Amino acid sequence: MTTTSSLIELSKRSHDIAPLKPPVDPVSLQHANLLELPDFRRIPAYADVTDEQFMDHRWQAKKSITRPDKLLDTLRGMVSDDFIRDATEGFARAPMSVRVSPYMLSLIDWNDPYGDPLRTQFIPLASRFLPDHPKLGLDSLHERADAPVPGLTHRYADKALFLPLDTCPVYCRFCTRSYAVGIDTEEVEKTHFKVDEERWKRAYAYIASRPELEDIVVSGGDAYNLRPEQLGAIGETLLRMPNIQRIRLATKGPAVMPQKILTDDEWIDAVTRTVELGRKLHKEVVIHTHFNHPNEITGVTRDAMNKLFERGITVRNQSVLQRGVNDTPETMKLLVKRLGHVHVHPYYVYIHDLVRGVEDLRTTLATGLTIEKHVRGSTAGFNTPTFVVDAPGGGGKRDAHSFEHYDRTTGISVFEAPSVKPGQRYTYFDPIDQLPAEGRARWADPAEHQKMIDEALQASR
Ligand SMILES: *Cc1c(COP(=O)(O)O)cnc(C)c1O
Ligand code: SF4
């Protein structure tokens, strides 16, 4: 029997027991302390917005800002003119599309826009730009090279990545798929994966023809932007294939617009029906999402995740390790604990891919290894993410600790992927500005580049 009084009795008694552990540091309970509702009315443009409007996904989608000048107009009066100039120039240089939800904007601390971890992810600043790494190429993961059908990447033995569309509820600076998602920018001519039923049919035909494929990641773009009937049709088509056992619906939505889960009944019911059909067919359908910072998790998130939890829908999270966002043990531990608290399983933390125009966001592999050491042991093992490097050139995801060789001076690490591409070696490159002086000097000399890579490959044998 656990009535309140018997619990109080128990806790009193526990004081009589010799204290093995000191009393808890309140900092360690911070993860459960959520901001209930962002203070959106402090943004002048939202001063007259009601709570009800703010909680409505239609309002969030309609008011999402897709043009840099509009975004900066919204911020005028809250940030300095210098910041506006810096961001205007940042957008002009960035190879990305712009879309930010009012929810995200209202979570940013506009008293400190330079230091805010959410601003850092969505609004580029010219003053922070660093030159790209010389070994960086667009589509560094070779998703297009491993695609038997446009928008379907089959790299691993039993799983494939299906990109039914190329739009997202927001656009992230660090997106690995900046080769495909969003509209063309001045910097990048993109390969588009529009909603196109003919292309989908070719993808389905391929998936059905490969008995080894059991697991499909439906990504994009973002499943949030699929209409309910499209989502249902994709889910049902895949679930009816005898070879398919698992589907993941990938969406950043819960992190940037949790309102949709609470107020878009048609969409969330389509997800629920797909999960239930899967369950009836003894197949797993889950959501994979993408939180990067503890400030992205609010009372709205908790309510949305509880709704999914009540419906028995599993949610896993994949984060990207980013400099100035989540690259300290404290922040990453808080994120991981807070995710667990709202019933989201931390699955992966990616060491930042080599992506154009965001060198200021990348960290070294060594930073990731240090953070992993601190995170492991701070909570349940099943809520402890694996830190991975998605090996450039198509080697796939590798445990960050599993390098064959890592030279912290040149920042070159070497990985193998025997079950993905046997016999091949893959190199990952730390951002040059984070290297010791000797490493920076060698990268400054193009004649050294291949030599450094050869040295690393030699040392890895
Ligand atoms: C990440 C990824 C997957 C899924 O990999 P998991 O390690 O199972 O999460 C599948 N296909 C491609 C091409 C991917 O990049
Ligand atoms: S939501 Fe995902 S796919 Fe879309 S821009 Fe962000 S990281 Fe890229």
GROMACS .gro file of C-alpha atoms and ligand atoms in nm:
model
  484
    1MET     CA    1   0.000   0.000   0.000
    2THR     CA    2   0.150   0.338  -0.094
    3THR     CA    3  -0.068   0.613   0.041
    4THR     CA    4   0.088   0.957   0.076
    5SER     CA    5   0.119   0.916   0.451
    6SER     CA    6   0.294   0.583   0.420
    7LEU     CA    7   0.536   0.741   0.171
    8ILE     CA    8   0.609   1.023   0.416
    9GLU     CA    9   0.661   0.760   0.686
   10LEU     CA   10   0.902   0.578   0.456
   11SER     CA   11   1.099   0.888   0.369
   12LYS     CA   12   1.130   0.975   0.740
   13ARG     CA   13   1.259   0.631   0.810
   14SER     CA   14   1.511   0.661   0.529
   15HIS     CA   15   1.673   0.945   0.724
   16ASP     CA   16   1.749   0.702   1.003
   17ILE     CA   17   1.941   0.480   0.768
   18ALA     CA   18   2.310   0.567   0.743
   19PRO     CA   19   2.322   0.808   0.447
   20LEU     CA   20   2.524   0.637   0.175
   21LYS     CA   21   2.473   0.922  -0.068
   22PRO     CA   22   2.478   1.296   0.002
   23PRO     CA   23   2.147   1.477  -0.052
   24VAL     CA   24   2.065   1.535  -0.417
   25ASP     CA   25   2.204   1.846  -0.584
   26PRO     CA   26   1.898   2.038  -0.716
   27VAL     CA   27   2.079   2.081  -1.049
   28SER     CA   28   2.030   1.712  -1.108
   29LEU     CA   29   1.651   1.759  -1.099
   30GLN     CA   30   1.660   2.041  -1.354
   31HIS     CA   31   1.552   1.808  -1.635
   32ALA     CA   32   1.205   1.772  -1.482
   33ASN     CA   33   1.164   2.149  -1.451
   34LEU     CA   34   0.995   2.248  -1.775
   35LEU     CA   35   0.894   2.588  -1.903
   36GLU     CA   36   0.518   2.537  -1.931
   37LEU     CA   37   0.446   2.775  -2.220
   38PRO     CA   38   0.697   2.997  -2.399
   39ASP     CA   39   0.648   3.366  -2.326
   40PHE     CA   40   0.560   3.441  -2.689
   41ARG     CA   41   0.377   3.770  -2.624
   42ARG     CA   42   0.706   3.938  -2.545
   43ILE     CA   43   0.776   3.925  -2.920
   44PRO     CA   44   0.604   4.242  -3.050
   45ALA     CA   45   0.456   4.064  -3.354
   46TYR     CA   46   0.278   3.816  -3.121
   47ALA     CA   47   0.173   4.065  -2.854
   48ASP     CA   48  -0.198   4.016  -2.930
   49VAL     CA   49  -0.188   3.642  -2.995
   50THR     CA   50  -0.401   3.429  -2.763
   51ASP     CA   51  -0.285   3.107  -2.600
   52GLU     CA   52  -0.542   2.925  -2.809
   53GLN     CA   53  -0.397   3.061  -3.135
   54PHE     CA   54  -0.046   2.980  -3.023
   55MET     CA   55  -0.150   2.622  -2.947
   56ASP     CA   56  -0.315   2.579  -3.288
   57HIS     CA   57  -0.092   2.403  -3.541
   58ARG     CA   58  -0.261   2.590  -3.826
   59TRP     CA   59  -0.161   2.922  -3.674
   60GLN     CA   60   0.192   2.792  -3.616
   61ALA     CA   61   0.221   2.674  -3.978
   62LYS     CA   62   0.065   2.988  -4.124
   63LYS     CA   63   0.288   3.217  -3.921
   64SER     CA   64   0.607   3.023  -3.985
   65ILE     CA   65   0.850   3.262  -4.146
   66THR     CA   66   1.004   3.165  -4.478
   67ARG     CA   67   1.182   3.481  -4.586
   68PRO     CA   68   1.489   3.625  -4.417
   69ASP     CA   69   1.359   3.983  -4.446
   70LYS     CA   70   1.028   3.885  -4.281
   71LEU     CA   71   1.213   3.703  -4.007
   72LEU     CA   72   1.432   4.000  -3.936
   73ASP     CA   73   1.130   4.235  -3.947
   74THR     CA   74   0.972   4.026  -3.672
   75LEU     CA   75   1.279   4.071  -3.457
   76ARG     CA   76   1.326   4.445  -3.506
   77GLY     CA   77   1.321   4.629  -3.178
   78MET     CA   78   1.427   4.316  -2.987
   79VAL     CA   79   1.778   4.282  -3.125
   80SER     CA   80   2.046   4.531  -3.223
   81ASP     CA   81   2.082   4.669  -3.575
   82ASP     CA   82   2.421   4.502  -3.583
   83PHE     CA   83   2.257   4.165  -3.528
   84ILE     CA   84   2.005   4.233  -3.808
   85ARG     CA   85   2.289   4.322  -4.046
   86ASP     CA   86   2.487   4.017  -3.942
   87ALA     CA   87   2.190   3.786  -4.001
   88THR     CA   88   2.094   3.952  -4.331
   89GLU     CA   89   2.442   3.882  -4.461
   90GLY     CA   90   2.435   3.536  -4.303
   91PHE     CA   91   2.121   3.440  -4.495
   92ALA     CA   92   2.268   3.575  -4.820
   93ARG     CA   93   2.567   3.343  -4.779
   94ALA     CA   94   2.396   3.033  -4.643
   95PRO     CA   95   2.316   2.740  -4.875
   96MET     CA   96   1.984   2.681  -4.697
   97SER     CA   97   1.617   2.762  -4.711
   98VAL     CA   98   1.453   2.952  -4.428
   99ARG     CA   99   1.157   2.841  -4.224
  100VAL     CA  100   1.114   2.905  -3.853
  101SER     CA  101   0.800   2.841  -3.647
  102PRO     CA  102   0.668   3.103  -3.402
  103TYR     CA  103   0.710   2.840  -3.130
  104MET     CA  104   1.084   2.818  -3.200
  105LEU     CA  105   1.118   3.196  -3.224
  106SER     CA  106   0.949   3.238  -2.889
  107LEU     CA  107   1.192   2.996  -2.723
  108ILE     CA  108   1.496   3.198  -2.823
  109ASP     CA  109   1.644   3.437  -2.567
  110TRP     CA  110   1.648   3.762  -2.767
  111ASN     CA  111   1.848   3.934  -2.494
  112ASP     CA  112   2.136   3.711  -2.599
  113PRO     CA  113   2.079   3.621  -2.964
  114TYR     CA  114   2.449   3.557  -3.026
  115GLY     CA  115   2.470   3.298  -2.748
  116ASP     CA  116   2.128   3.136  -2.781
  117PRO     CA  117   2.148   2.767  -2.883
  118LEU     CA  118   1.821   2.775  -3.078
  119ARG     CA  119   1.910   3.089  -3.271
  120THR     CA  120   2.237   2.917  -3.359
  121GLN     CA  121   2.050   2.632  -3.527
  122PHE     CA  122   1.814   2.837  -3.742
  123ILE     CA  123   1.960   3.182  -3.808
  124PRO     CA  124   2.303   3.204  -3.972
  125LEU     CA  125   2.529   3.498  -3.886
  126ALA     CA  126   2.793   3.618  -4.133
  127SER     CA  127   3.029   3.702  -3.847
  128ARG     CA  128   3.042   3.337  -3.743
  129PHE     CA  129   3.118   3.192  -4.086
  130LEU     CA  130   3.423   2.970  -4.119
  131PRO     CA  131   3.562   2.838  -4.447
  132ASP     CA  132   3.437   2.489  -4.536
  133HIS     CA  133   3.673   2.200  -4.478
  134PRO     CA  134   3.867   2.130  -4.801
  135LYS     CA  135   3.747   1.768  -4.796
  136LEU     CA  136   3.380   1.860  -4.781
  137GLY     CA  137   3.141   1.782  -5.066
  138LEU     CA  138   2.767   1.840  -5.095
  139ASP     CA  139   2.584   1.511  -5.020
  140SER     CA  140   2.887   1.401  -4.824
  141LEU     CA  141   2.705   1.083  -4.722
  142HIS     CA  142   2.670   0.969  -5.085
  143GLU     CA  143   2.296   0.930  -5.043
  144ARG     CA  144   2.250   0.989  -5.412
  145ALA     CA  145   2.521   0.742  -5.511
  146ASP     CA  146   2.353   0.465  -5.306
  147ALA     CA  147   2.008   0.538  -5.452
  148PRO     CA  148   1.859   0.275  -5.687
  149VAL     CA  149   1.556   0.504  -5.734
  150PRO     CA  150   1.564   0.882  -5.681
  151GLY     CA  151   1.479   0.945  -5.317
  152LEU     CA  152   1.540   0.588  -5.200
  153THR     CA  153   1.881   0.515  -5.048
  154HIS     CA  154   1.967   0.148  -4.998
  155ARG     CA  155   2.305   0.136  -4.830
  156TYR     CA  156   2.267  -0.107  -4.543
  157ALA     CA  157   2.181  -0.476  -4.565
  158ASP     CA  158   1.826  -0.477  -4.432
  159LYS     CA  159   1.711  -0.117  -4.419
  160ALA     CA  160   1.651   0.169  -4.660
  161LEU     CA  161   1.582   0.539  -4.644
  162PHE     CA  162   1.277   0.663  -4.835
  163LEU     CA  163   1.241   1.035  -4.899
  164PRO     CA  164   0.880   1.087  -5.013
  165LEU     CA  165   0.906   1.467  -5.005
  166ASP     CA  166   1.155   1.748  -4.967
  167THR     CA  167   0.988   1.998  -4.737
  168CYS     CA  168   1.008   2.037  -4.359
  169PRO     CA  169   0.820   2.236  -4.095
  170VAL     CA  170   1.144   2.428  -4.033
  171TYR     CA  171   1.481   2.435  -4.208
  172CYS     CA  172   1.789   2.366  -4.001
  173ARG     CA  173   2.122   2.521  -4.085
  174PHE     CA  174   2.305   2.196  -4.029
  175CYS     CA  175   2.084   1.973  -4.245
  176THR     CA  176   2.277   1.684  -4.400
  177ARG     CA  177   2.022   1.679  -4.675
  178SER     CA  178   2.068   2.040  -4.776
  179TYR     CA  179   2.136   1.887  -5.120
  180ALA     CA  180   1.767   1.808  -5.139
  181VAL     CA  181   1.540   1.977  -4.887
  182GLY     CA  182   1.391   2.320  -4.922
  183ILE     CA  183   1.379   2.553  -5.216
  184ASP     CA  184   1.683   2.637  -5.427
  185THR     CA  185   1.902   2.901  -5.274
  186GLU     CA  186   2.151   3.123  -5.451
  187GLU     CA  187   2.423   2.890  -5.331
  188VAL     CA  188   2.284   2.548  -5.420
  189GLU     CA  189   2.096   2.397  -5.713
  190LYS     CA  190   1.914   2.110  -5.548
  191THR     CA  191   1.798   1.763  -5.645
  192HIS     CA  192   1.428   1.777  -5.566
  193PHE     CA  193   1.216   1.498  -5.423
  194LYS     CA  194   0.872   1.640  -5.472
  195VAL     CA  195   0.559   1.461  -5.362
  196ASP     CA  196   0.526   1.248  -5.675
  197GLU     CA  197   0.318   0.932  -5.669
  198GLU     CA  198   0.499   0.792  -5.976
  199ARG     CA  199   0.834   0.823  -5.801
  200TRP     CA  200   0.683   0.668  -5.488
  201LYS     CA  201   0.559   0.372  -5.695
  202ARG     CA  202   0.910   0.310  -5.827
  203ALA     CA  203   1.039   0.318  -5.471
  204TYR     CA  204   0.769   0.073  -5.358
  205ALA     CA  205   0.848  -0.161  -5.649
  206TYR     CA  206   1.215  -0.161  -5.553
  207ILE     CA  207   1.142  -0.220  -5.183
  208ALA     CA  208   0.904  -0.506  -5.264
  209SER     CA  209   1.165  -0.662  -5.494
  210ARG     CA  210   1.430  -0.686  -5.222
  211PRO     CA  211   1.345  -0.956  -4.968
  212GLU     CA  212   1.636  -0.848  -4.746
  213LEU     CA  213   1.471  -0.510  -4.679
  214GLU     CA  214   1.282  -0.529  -4.348
  215ASP     CA  215   1.313  -0.175  -4.223
  216ILE     CA  216   1.214   0.151  -4.395
  217VAL     CA  217   1.296   0.498  -4.269
  218VAL     CA  218   1.037   0.740  -4.407
  219SER     CA  219   1.216   1.072  -4.395
  220GLY     CA  220   1.261   1.365  -4.624
  221GLY     CA  221   1.190   1.628  -4.585
  222ASP     CA  222   0.965   1.551  -4.298
  223ALA     CA  223   0.664   1.327  -4.233
  224TYR     CA  224   0.497   1.625  -4.059
  225ASN     CA  225   0.448   1.776  -4.404
  226LEU     CA  226   0.274   1.471  -4.550
  227ARG     CA  227  -0.101   1.500  -4.567
  228PRO     CA  228  -0.281   1.249  -4.343
  229GLU     CA  229  -0.401   1.042  -4.640
  230GLN     CA  230  -0.050   1.038  -4.792
  231LEU     CA  231   0.100   0.928  -4.464
  232GLY     CA  232  -0.164   0.658  -4.424
  233ALA     CA  233  -0.114   0.535  -4.780
  234ILE     CA  234   0.265   0.515  -4.750
  235GLY     CA  235   0.232   0.334  -4.417
  236GLU     CA  236  -0.024   0.086  -4.540
  237THR     CA  237   0.158   0.015  -4.868
  238LEU     CA  238   0.480  -0.064  -4.684
  239LEU     CA  239   0.311  -0.260  -4.403
  240ARG     CA  240   0.133  -0.483  -4.655
  241MET     CA  241   0.468  -0.593  -4.804
  242PRO     CA  242   0.557  -0.933  -4.656
  243ASN     CA  243   0.926  -0.840  -4.625
  244ILE     CA  244   0.870  -0.521  -4.423
  245GLN     CA  245   0.881  -0.558  -4.044
  246ARG     CA  246   0.965  -0.207  -3.925
  247ILE     CA  247   0.885   0.149  -4.031
  248ARG     CA  248   1.015   0.469  -3.881
  249LEU     CA  249   0.843   0.798  -3.951
  250ALA     CA  250   1.110   1.067  -3.922
  251THR     CA  251   0.997   1.412  -3.823
  252LYS     CA  252   1.144   1.712  -3.656
  253GLY     CA  253   0.790   1.822  -3.578
  254PRO     CA  254   0.776   1.732  -3.207
  255ALA     CA  255   1.079   1.955  -3.148
  256VAL     CA  256   0.965   2.258  -3.347
  257MET     CA  257   0.585   2.243  -3.350
  258PRO     CA  258   0.448   2.004  -3.086
  259GLN     CA  259   0.113   2.180  -3.124
  260LYS     CA  260   0.038   1.967  -3.431
  261ILE     CA  261   0.028   1.651  -3.221
  262LEU     CA  262  -0.220   1.816  -2.986
  263THR     CA  263  -0.445   1.990  -3.239
  264ASP     CA  264  -0.412   1.827  -3.584
  265ASP     CA  265  -0.649   1.539  -3.515
  266GLU     CA  266  -0.652   1.411  -3.873
  267TRP     CA  267  -0.275   1.388  -3.892
  268ILE     CA  268  -0.219   1.230  -3.555
  269ASP     CA  269  -0.505   0.987  -3.614
  270ALA     CA  270  -0.343   0.884  -3.943
  271VAL     CA  271  -0.021   0.813  -3.754
  272THR     CA  272  -0.211   0.622  -3.486
  273ARG     CA  273  -0.400   0.412  -3.743
  274THR     CA  274  -0.071   0.326  -3.914
  275VAL     CA  275   0.084   0.222  -3.583
  276GLU     CA  276  -0.224   0.014  -3.499
  277LEU     CA  277  -0.232  -0.152  -3.841
  278GLY     CA  278   0.133  -0.236  -3.790
  279ARG     CA  279   0.063  -0.381  -3.449
  280LYS     CA  280  -0.216  -0.597  -3.592
  281LEU     CA  281   0.022  -0.723  -3.860
  282HIS     CA  282   0.293  -0.774  -3.595
  283LYS     CA  283   0.505  -0.497  -3.739
  284GLU     CA  284   0.660  -0.199  -3.568
  285VAL     CA  285   0.585   0.163  -3.662
  286VAL     CA  286   0.761   0.430  -3.455
  287ILE     CA  287   0.841   0.800  -3.472
  288HIS     CA  288   1.198   0.923  -3.492
  289THR     CA  289   1.246   1.285  -3.402
  290HIS     CA  290   1.517   1.539  -3.360
  291PHE     CA  291   1.563   1.744  -3.042
  292ASN     CA  292   1.903   1.907  -2.999
  293HIS     CA  293   1.878   2.123  -2.690
  294PRO     CA  294   1.694   2.095  -2.356
  295ASN     CA  295   1.529   2.437  -2.415
  296GLU     CA  296   1.335   2.278  -2.701
  297ILE     CA  297   1.141   2.065  -2.452
  298THR     CA  298   0.853   2.251  -2.284
  299GLY     CA  299   0.521   2.174  -2.119
  300VAL     CA  300   0.372   2.171  -2.471
  301THR     CA  301   0.621   1.901  -2.570
  302ARG     CA  302   0.540   1.699  -2.259
  303ASP     CA  303   0.166   1.711  -2.332
  304ALA     CA  304   0.227   1.610  -2.694
  305MET     CA  305   0.458   1.324  -2.597
  306ASN     CA  306   0.211   1.208  -2.331
  307LYS     CA  307  -0.058   1.192  -2.598
  308LEU     CA  308   0.165   0.968  -2.811
  309PHE     CA  309   0.255   0.763  -2.503
  310GLU     CA  310  -0.113   0.705  -2.423
  311ARG     CA  311  -0.158   0.579  -2.777
  312GLY     CA  312   0.135   0.343  -2.736
  313ILE     CA  313   0.349   0.522  -2.995
  314THR     CA  314   0.722   0.492  -2.941
  315VAL     CA  315   0.931   0.803  -3.004
  316ARG     CA  316   1.308   0.794  -3.045
  317ASN     CA  317   1.542   1.088  -3.081
  318GLN     CA  318   1.844   1.159  -3.299
  319SER     CA  319   2.047   1.467  -3.208
  320VAL     CA  320   2.327   1.639  -3.390
  321LEU     CA  321   2.624   1.748  -3.182
  322GLN     CA  322   2.673   2.118  -3.254
  323ARG     CA  323   2.927   2.368  -3.133
  324GLY     CA  324   2.766   2.633  -2.913
  325VAL     CA  325   2.443   2.432  -2.896
  326ASN     CA  326   2.492   2.106  -2.710
  327ASP     CA  327   2.867   2.048  -2.704
  328THR     CA  328   2.917   2.034  -2.327
  329PRO     CA  329   2.860   1.737  -2.097
  330GLU     CA  330   2.615   1.943  -1.885
  331THR     CA  331   2.390   2.039  -2.177
  332MET     CA  332   2.395   1.695  -2.333
  333LYS     CA  333   2.320   1.525  -2.002
  334LEU     CA  334   2.031   1.763  -1.942
  335LEU     CA  335   1.896   1.696  -2.292
  336VAL     CA  336   1.920   1.320  -2.250
  337LYS     CA  337   1.754   1.322  -1.907
  338ARG     CA  338   1.479   1.558  -2.022
  339LEU     CA  339   1.406   1.343  -2.328
  340GLY     CA  340   1.373   1.038  -2.107
  341HIS     CA  341   1.149   1.234  -1.872
  342VAL     CA  342   0.900   1.307  -2.154
  343HIS     CA  343   0.912   0.946  -2.281
  344VAL     CA  344   1.142   1.000  -2.577
  345HIS     CA  345   1.424   0.749  -2.611
  346PRO     CA  346   1.759   0.910  -2.695
  347TYR     CA  347   1.884   0.691  -2.980
  348TYR     CA  348   2.174   0.864  -3.154
  349VAL     CA  349   2.396   1.167  -3.119
  350TYR     CA  350   2.560   1.235  -3.455
  351ILE     CA  351   2.903   1.385  -3.475
  352HIS     CA  352   2.819   1.667  -3.717
  353ASP     CA  353   2.842   1.565  -4.082
  354LEU     CA  354   3.053   1.763  -4.323
  355VAL     CA  355   2.790   2.003  -4.455
  356ARG     CA  356   2.849   2.322  -4.651
  357GLY     CA  357   2.837   2.658  -4.480
  358VAL     CA  358   2.815   2.535  -4.119
  359GLU     CA  359   3.176   2.473  -4.024
  360ASP     CA  360   3.115   2.693  -3.717
  361LEU     CA  361   2.870   2.428  -3.591
  362ARG     CA  362   3.100   2.129  -3.613
  363THR     CA  363   3.304   1.995  -3.323
  364THR     CA  364   3.594   1.755  -3.312
  365LEU     CA  365   3.541   1.383  -3.273
  366ALA     CA  366   3.733   1.416  -2.944
  367THR     CA  367   3.464   1.652  -2.810
  368GLY     CA  368   3.199   1.392  -2.888
  369LEU     CA  369   3.399   1.118  -2.715
  370THR     CA  370   3.437   1.327  -2.399
  371ILE     CA  371   3.068   1.411  -2.387
  372GLU     CA  372   2.971   1.048  -2.439
  373LYS     CA  373   3.183   0.949  -2.141
  374HIS     CA  374   2.987   1.189  -1.921
  375VAL     CA  375   2.645   1.099  -2.054
  376ARG     CA  376   2.690   0.726  -2.007
  377GLY     CA  377   2.603   0.644  -1.650
  378SER     CA  378   2.386   0.951  -1.594
  379THR     CA  379   2.060   0.768  -1.667
  380ALA     CA  380   1.912   0.435  -1.780
  381GLY     CA  381   2.124   0.249  -2.030
  382PHE     CA  382   1.832   0.219  -2.272
  383ASN     CA  383   1.799   0.598  -2.262
  384THR     CA  384   2.167   0.650  -2.333
  385PRO     CA  385   2.231   0.752  -2.695
  386THR     CA  386   2.504   0.601  -2.908
  387PHE     CA  387   2.743   0.861  -3.044
  388VAL     CA  388   2.800   0.798  -3.413
  389VAL     CA  389   2.998   0.927  -3.707
  390ASP     CA  390   2.819   0.892  -4.040
  391ALA     CA  391   3.130   0.811  -4.239
  392PRO     CA  392   3.164   1.049  -4.535
  393GLY     CA  393   3.159   0.864  -4.865
  394GLY     CA  394   2.888   0.614  -4.774
  395GLY     CA  395   3.040   0.401  -4.498
  396GLY     CA  396   2.730   0.455  -4.287
  397LYS     CA  397   2.700   0.518  -3.916
  398ARG     CA  398   2.989   0.404  -3.701
  399ASP     CA  399   3.019   0.410  -3.324
  400ALA     CA  400   3.233   0.719  -3.260
  401HIS     CA  401   3.466   0.514  -3.042
  402SER     CA  402   3.529   0.251  -3.306
  403PHE     CA  403   3.782   0.440  -3.518
  404GLU     CA  404   4.079   0.239  -3.647
  405HIS     CA  405   4.298   0.545  -3.603
  406TYR     CA  406   4.251   0.904  -3.486
  407ASP     CA  407   4.513   1.175  -3.521
  408ARG     CA  408   4.409   1.465  -3.300
  409THR     CA  409   4.665   1.695  -3.461
  410THR     CA  410   4.540   1.661  -3.820
  411GLY     CA  411   4.187   1.584  -3.700
  412ILE     CA  412   4.164   1.282  -3.930
  413SER     CA  413   3.988   0.969  -3.807
  414VAL     CA  414   3.966   0.643  -3.999
  415PHE     CA  415   3.670   0.402  -3.983
  416GLU     CA  416   3.586   0.062  -4.126
  417ALA     CA  417   3.240  -0.072  -4.199
  418PRO     CA  418   3.277  -0.443  -4.265
  419SER     CA  419   2.903  -0.513  -4.286
  420VAL     CA  420   2.832  -0.213  -4.509
  421LYS     CA  421   3.127  -0.177  -4.747
  422PRO     CA  422   3.377  -0.454  -4.664
  423GLY     CA  423   3.740  -0.378  -4.727
  424GLN     CA  424   3.696  -0.003  -4.749
  425ARG     CA  425   3.825   0.265  -4.516
  426TYR     CA  426   3.653   0.595  -4.450
  427THR     CA  427   3.796   0.917  -4.321
  428TYR     CA  428   3.625   1.184  -4.112
  429PHE     CA  429   3.773   1.531  -4.063
  430ASP     CA  430   3.757   1.752  -3.755
  431PRO     CA  431   3.698   2.125  -3.817
  432ILE     CA  432   4.035   2.285  -3.884
  433ASP     CA  433   3.993   2.586  -3.654
  434GLN     CA  434   3.963   2.347  -3.356
  435LEU     CA  435   4.295   2.173  -3.425
  436PRO     CA  436   4.627   2.244  -3.254
  437ALA     CA  437   4.853   2.495  -3.435
  438GLU     CA  438   5.056   2.222  -3.604
  439GLY     CA  439   4.744   2.068  -3.757
  440ARG     CA  440   4.612   2.404  -3.874
  441ALA     CA  441   4.946   2.481  -4.038
  442ARG     CA  442   4.946   2.154  -4.232
  443TRP     CA  443   4.593   2.209  -4.361
  444ALA     CA  444   4.695   2.559  -4.471
  445ASP     CA  445   4.927   2.393  -4.724
  446PRO     CA  446   4.730   2.207  -4.997
  447ALA     CA  447   5.037   1.996  -5.076
  448GLU     CA  448   5.003   1.842  -4.728
  449HIS     CA  449   4.638   1.733  -4.760
  450GLN     CA  450   4.682   1.399  -4.936
  451LYS     CA  451   4.996   1.329  -4.733
  452MET     CA  452   4.803   1.365  -4.407
  453ILE     CA  453   4.528   1.137  -4.532
  454ASP     CA  454   4.780   0.877  -4.652
  455GLU     CA  455   4.956   0.891  -4.316
  456ALA     CA  456   4.630   0.832  -4.133
  457LEU     CA  457   4.532   0.542  -4.360
  458GLN     CA  458   4.880   0.391  -4.322
  459ALA     CA  459   4.867   0.422  -3.944
  460SER     CA  460   4.525   0.256  -3.934
  461ARG     CA  461   4.651  -0.072  -4.086
  462LIG     C1  462   2.065   0.632  -4.095
  462LIG     C2  463   2.024   0.555  -4.209
  462LIG     C3  464   1.944   0.442  -4.194
  462LIG     C4  465   1.898   0.392  -4.058
  462LIG     O1  466   2.010   0.352  -3.981
  462LIG     P1  467   1.997   0.308  -3.828
  462LIG     O2  468   2.138   0.298  -3.781
  462LIG     O3  469   1.925   0.178  -3.824
  462LIG     O4  470   1.921   0.415  -3.757
  462LIG     C5  471   1.913   0.371  -4.309
  462LIG     N1  472   1.956   0.411  -4.431
  462LIG     C6  473   2.035   0.519  -4.448
  462LIG     C7  474   2.084   0.553  -4.583
  462LIG     C8  475   2.071   0.596  -4.337
  462LIG     O5  476   2.147   0.703  -4.353
  463SF4     S1  477   1.393   1.902  -4.031
  463SF4    FE1  478   1.549   1.743  -4.076
  463SF4     S2  479   1.545   1.715  -4.300
  463SF4    FE2  480   1.440   1.911  -4.250
  463SF4     S3  481   1.597   2.072  -4.261
  463SF4    FE3  482   1.592   2.005  -4.048
  463SF4     S4  483   1.749   1.842  -4.035
  463SF4    FE4  484   1.701   1.872  -4.253
   0.00000   0.00000   0.00000
